[in-house]
Amino acid sequence: MQRIVFTAVLALAAGTTFGAGDPTATLWFDQPASSFQESLPLGNGRMGAMVFGGVNEERIVLNESSVWSGSRDPEADRPDAHRALPEIRRLLLEGKNVEAERLVNANFTCQGKGSGHGNGVNLPFGCYQTLGNLRLRFGGARDGVAVTTDARAGAQDYSRTLDLRSASARVSFARGGVRFAREHFVSAPDAVFVSRLTADTPGSLSLTIALDRQERFETKATAPNELLMTGTLNDGRGGQGVTYAARLRVLARGGPVKAEGAALRVEPADEVLLLLAAATDYKGFAGRQLDDPAAATLSDLDQAAKKSFTELRAAQQADHGHWFNRVELELPATANSTLPTPQRLAGFAQGAEDPALAALYFNFGRYLLISASRPGGLPANLQGLWAEEIHTPWNGDWHLDINVQMNYWPAEVCNLPELHEPLHQLIASLVEPGRKTAKAYYNARGWVAHVITNPWGFTSPGESASWGATVSGSAWLCQHLWEHYAFTLDREFLRWAYPILKESALFYLDNLVEEPKRTWLVTGPSNSPENAFLLPDGQTAHVCLGPTVDMQLLRELFGNTARAAEILGVNDGLRRELTGKRARLAPNQIGPDGRLQEWLEPYPEPEPKHRHTSHLYGLHPFHEITRRGTPDLAEACRKSLDARGDDSNGWALAWRMNFWARLGDGDRAHKLFKTLLRPAGGGSGSLPNLFDSCPPFQIDGNFGGCAGVAEMLLQSHAGEIELLPALPKAWPNGSVKGLKARGNVTVDIAWQDGKVTTYRLVSRDPHPVTVRLNGESRTVNTVSGK
Ligand code: FUC
C-alpha cells in the first residue's frame, strides 16, 4: 500500500517532489540549514550528528552522550535536614504553607548551588555539552570559495534529506556542471560517524577539514590523514572532569590528503570517505567506562577502516532496520505531503490535510529513540543527545517531573522495549545516592529522588522550594520499571526491578503523614510539580501536603510493588502493609467547580492555564481514572483540561494530546497534535527540522507526540485491548502493524471510514484476550507468534 500511495502522490504534485521521498519517512529541505533548528539529526544511541549541508561549508554538530561537566557531589545533601522536617510538617498541618515554604528554602533544599537554576556548567551538577563541530570547507583555492548571500551558494537542484528508514542524511546539488552528493550516517555496530563525499566528475572534490569546539579543545593532526581533538571539562570543584576525544580519519580516492597545521587538506579527489570516532572517560552507571578515550577512538577507527563504505552502510542499515521495521504506520499522503518539511508544517497549520504527516511525526519519534537510547548507554536527555551548546538549556539533564519519563513513553507501545534499558539503569543508579538523601532529609528507609538528576547521581531536592521540594520523582520513575514488565511479562526483569520498587515504596511508607481533617495519609513537604496555589489569605504558596499527583503515584507504586511481590512470591508482610496504607491515601477529589482537584483543598490558582497538568497523572500515564471504569473522575479530568486550555509549551501539548486520547476524544487529541506541529517561531510547536520547541528545543514533546499517535490507535491499560480508541476524523483510512499491547501482544490494525476492517493479535502462546473495536468488546484468542 505504501508504494501505491506514494506513486499517487508523485502524480499529484509533479514538479515539486525533488527530494521528497517517502512522505511518512523523509524530512527534507531545499536549502542548507541556517541554524541548528534546521539541521538533520543522526545518532547511534551514543554519538550524535546534526547535518547542516552547506554548499561551501558542511557543518556537522557532533555529540557524545557522556560529554558532561560536573562530578559526583557528596555535599549536595544537607546531612541534618531531617531536623527541620517536624517543624515544616507542623506548619503545613496548620495551613501555614508560606511559613513552611520559608523553612524548606532555608533547610530543605540541596546544599550548595544544585543545578544553578539550569546553569550548572561550572558547578558539580554539571551540564551536557556539545562534543564540537566537524567542518568541511569546500573549494579549490586554499582560502575558500566565493562569498555569496544565496543560501544555496549558486547550487542548483539542492536537496537535503533525512531518510528515517535508512537513518542517513543526504545532501545533493549541482554546481558548475558537476553534481555533488554527500551521505552521512552514524553506525552503532561500527561505532563511527561515516560521511561519503562524491561528485560525478573526477577530481572535483577539494576541501579543508577541521574539528573545533567553543572552548576546552585542542585539535592536532596525528597523521597526514588524521585529526584528533581532545579536551577536559570542568568537574565543578576546581578540578578536571570528563576528558573527551574525537578522532577523524580521511580516506580520499584519486587525490592526496595532507595535514596543514591543525587541519587536513584534500586536493583534488574523486571521492572522500570520512570516519569519525568519539569517546570519553566518563565512568558511571552507563557508557563505556574507558581510561583512555583517545586510544579507544584509535581502535574504533582502525576497526571501521577495515570495511568499505558499502560494508559499513550495510551493517548500519541492518542494525537500524532491526529496530525501525518493527512497526509500520500507513496514513495517506496528499499534495501537502511532498513539500519540504518547513513548508509542509506551514501548510498543515494553515489547514491543508496531510494524514501522512502524523505517520512521519510518529516515525520520527521512533527514529529519535533508536538514535538516542541504546542498551548500555545513557538515557535520552532533555535534547535526546543533540546539542550545539556548552550551556545546554536546563543543563540538558534529566528532569523527573515529566520530561525524562515522556522521553520513554513510546518505548513499549512502539515495540522498542530494549531501548527502555538506559532509563532503567539510570533508575537503578539512583538507589544508592537516593538512600543517603532519604536518610539526610527524611531519616527514612529506602531511596528517593526529587525533581532533577544527572549522570553523577544527584537525588537531593532542587535549590528552590517552589519546584525543588517535589518528593515523588522516584515514584514516577518506578512506573517505568512496572510498565516494562506489564508490556513484556519478563519475570527476570521484574525480579531485577523488585528491590528498587520495594525500597522506593519503603521510603514513601516511612514518610506518610496523617492529615487530621479526614485522617488520610499524605506526603509532605511536596509540590504539585512547579505549580502554585493561593491560600485563603491570598498569599501564593507551592509547598504543600499530599498533592493529588503524589497520591496517584503512591497508589500506583504501592499497588505495583504489592503485585510484583505476589508474582515473585516474596515479602508477604510488606504486601499487606502496602495494601493497607494504599487504601488510606488521600483519594482523587472533585472540586466544587467539577474539576479534578490538584491539591488537598480546592485552592484557587494564580496561573489557571499552567503548563503542568500533574494531577491528571491518574488518567495518563497511570490509569486509575478511565472513561468506563470511573466516568465521574474522567469527566472531572475533562473539565480540568478544558480549564487549562489547549495552548501550552511543547511537552505540555503532547501530554494534553495523550489525555484526550485516553478520554476517547480523537478529534481533540488531533487538535493538540496540530498545535504541537505548528511552526514554532520563537514559541512552542515544531522547529523546521521537526524537533519540538518547548521553547527552546526540548525532545520530550517529540516522544510525547509519538506516543500520543500510538495512544490514539491502541490502548491496553484498562484490562482490554482497545483498537482505535481515539481515531480522529482526519485519519479515516489507514493501517498500523507491530504495535504492542500490555501482556506482550503484537497488534496489527487496518481501518476504513473510521472502522476497523481487519486486525491481528499475536502472542508467544495463543490465549484469550478481551478486545474492543467498533463500539463492542469481545473475547478472542491471540494467534501464536512462534
Ligand atoms: C519542566 C518544565 C519546564 C521545562 C523543564 C526542562 O520542569 O516545567 O517547562 O520543560 O522541565
JSON list of C-alpha atoms in Angstrom, two decimals, residues 5 50 88 169 210 217 238 260 295 329 332 438 464 477 594 613 654 672 681 766:
[
{"chain": "A", "resi": 5, "resn": "VAL", "atom": "CA", "xyz": [0.03, 5.75, -2.05]},
{"chain": "A", "resi": 50, "resn": "MET", "atom": "CA", "xyz": [23.45, 17.24, 13.08]},
{"chain": "A", "resi": 88, "resn": "ILE", "atom": "CA", "xyz": [7.88, 22.00, 58.35]},
{"chain": "A", "resi": 169, "resn": "ALA", "atom": "CA", "xyz": [21.21, 12.15, 5.68]},
{"chain": "A", "resi": 210, "resn": "ALA", "atom": "CA", "xyz": [38.67, 20.86, 10.70]},
{"chain": "A", "resi": 217, "resn": "PHE", "atom": "CA", "xyz": [39.70, 21.80, 22.93]},
{"chain": "A", "resi": 238, "resn": "GLY", "atom": "CA", "xyz": [38.16, 23.38, 40.58]},
{"chain": "A", "resi": 260, "resn": "GLU", "atom": "CA", "xyz": [48.13, 21.69, 7.22]},
{"chain": "A", "resi": 295, "resn": "ALA", "atom": "CA", "xyz": [43.15, 5.19, 22.47]},
{"chain": "A", "resi": 329, "resn": "LEU", "atom": "CA", "xyz": [2.02, 3.07, 10.20]},
{"chain": "A", "resi": 332, "resn": "PRO", "atom": "CA", "xyz": [-2.47, 8.61, 3.20]},
{"chain": "A", "resi": 438, "resn": "ALA", "atom": "CA", "xyz": [16.35, 9.65, 52.22]},
{"chain": "A", "resi": 464, "resn": "SER", "atom": "CA", "xyz": [14.30, 26.29, 45.39]},
{"chain": "A", "resi": 477, "resn": "LEU", "atom": "CA", "xyz": [10.49, 6.74, 37.70]},
{"chain": "A", "resi": 594, "resn": "GLY", "atom": "CA", "xyz": [-16.33, 19.97, 38.87]},
{"chain": "A", "resi": 613, "resn": "THR", "atom": "CA", "xyz": [-1.16, 19.00, 34.47]},
{"chain": "A", "resi": 654, "resn": "ALA", "atom": "CA", "xyz": [1.97, 16.42, 23.84]},
{"chain": "A", "resi": 672, "resn": "LEU", "atom": "CA", "xyz": [-3.50, 19.18, 20.21]},
{"chain": "A", "resi": 681, "resn": "GLY", "atom": "CA", "xyz": [8.65, 30.64, 15.52]},
{"chain": "A", "resi": 766, "resn": "PRO", "atom": "CA", "xyz": [-2.25, -18.32, 21.99]}
]
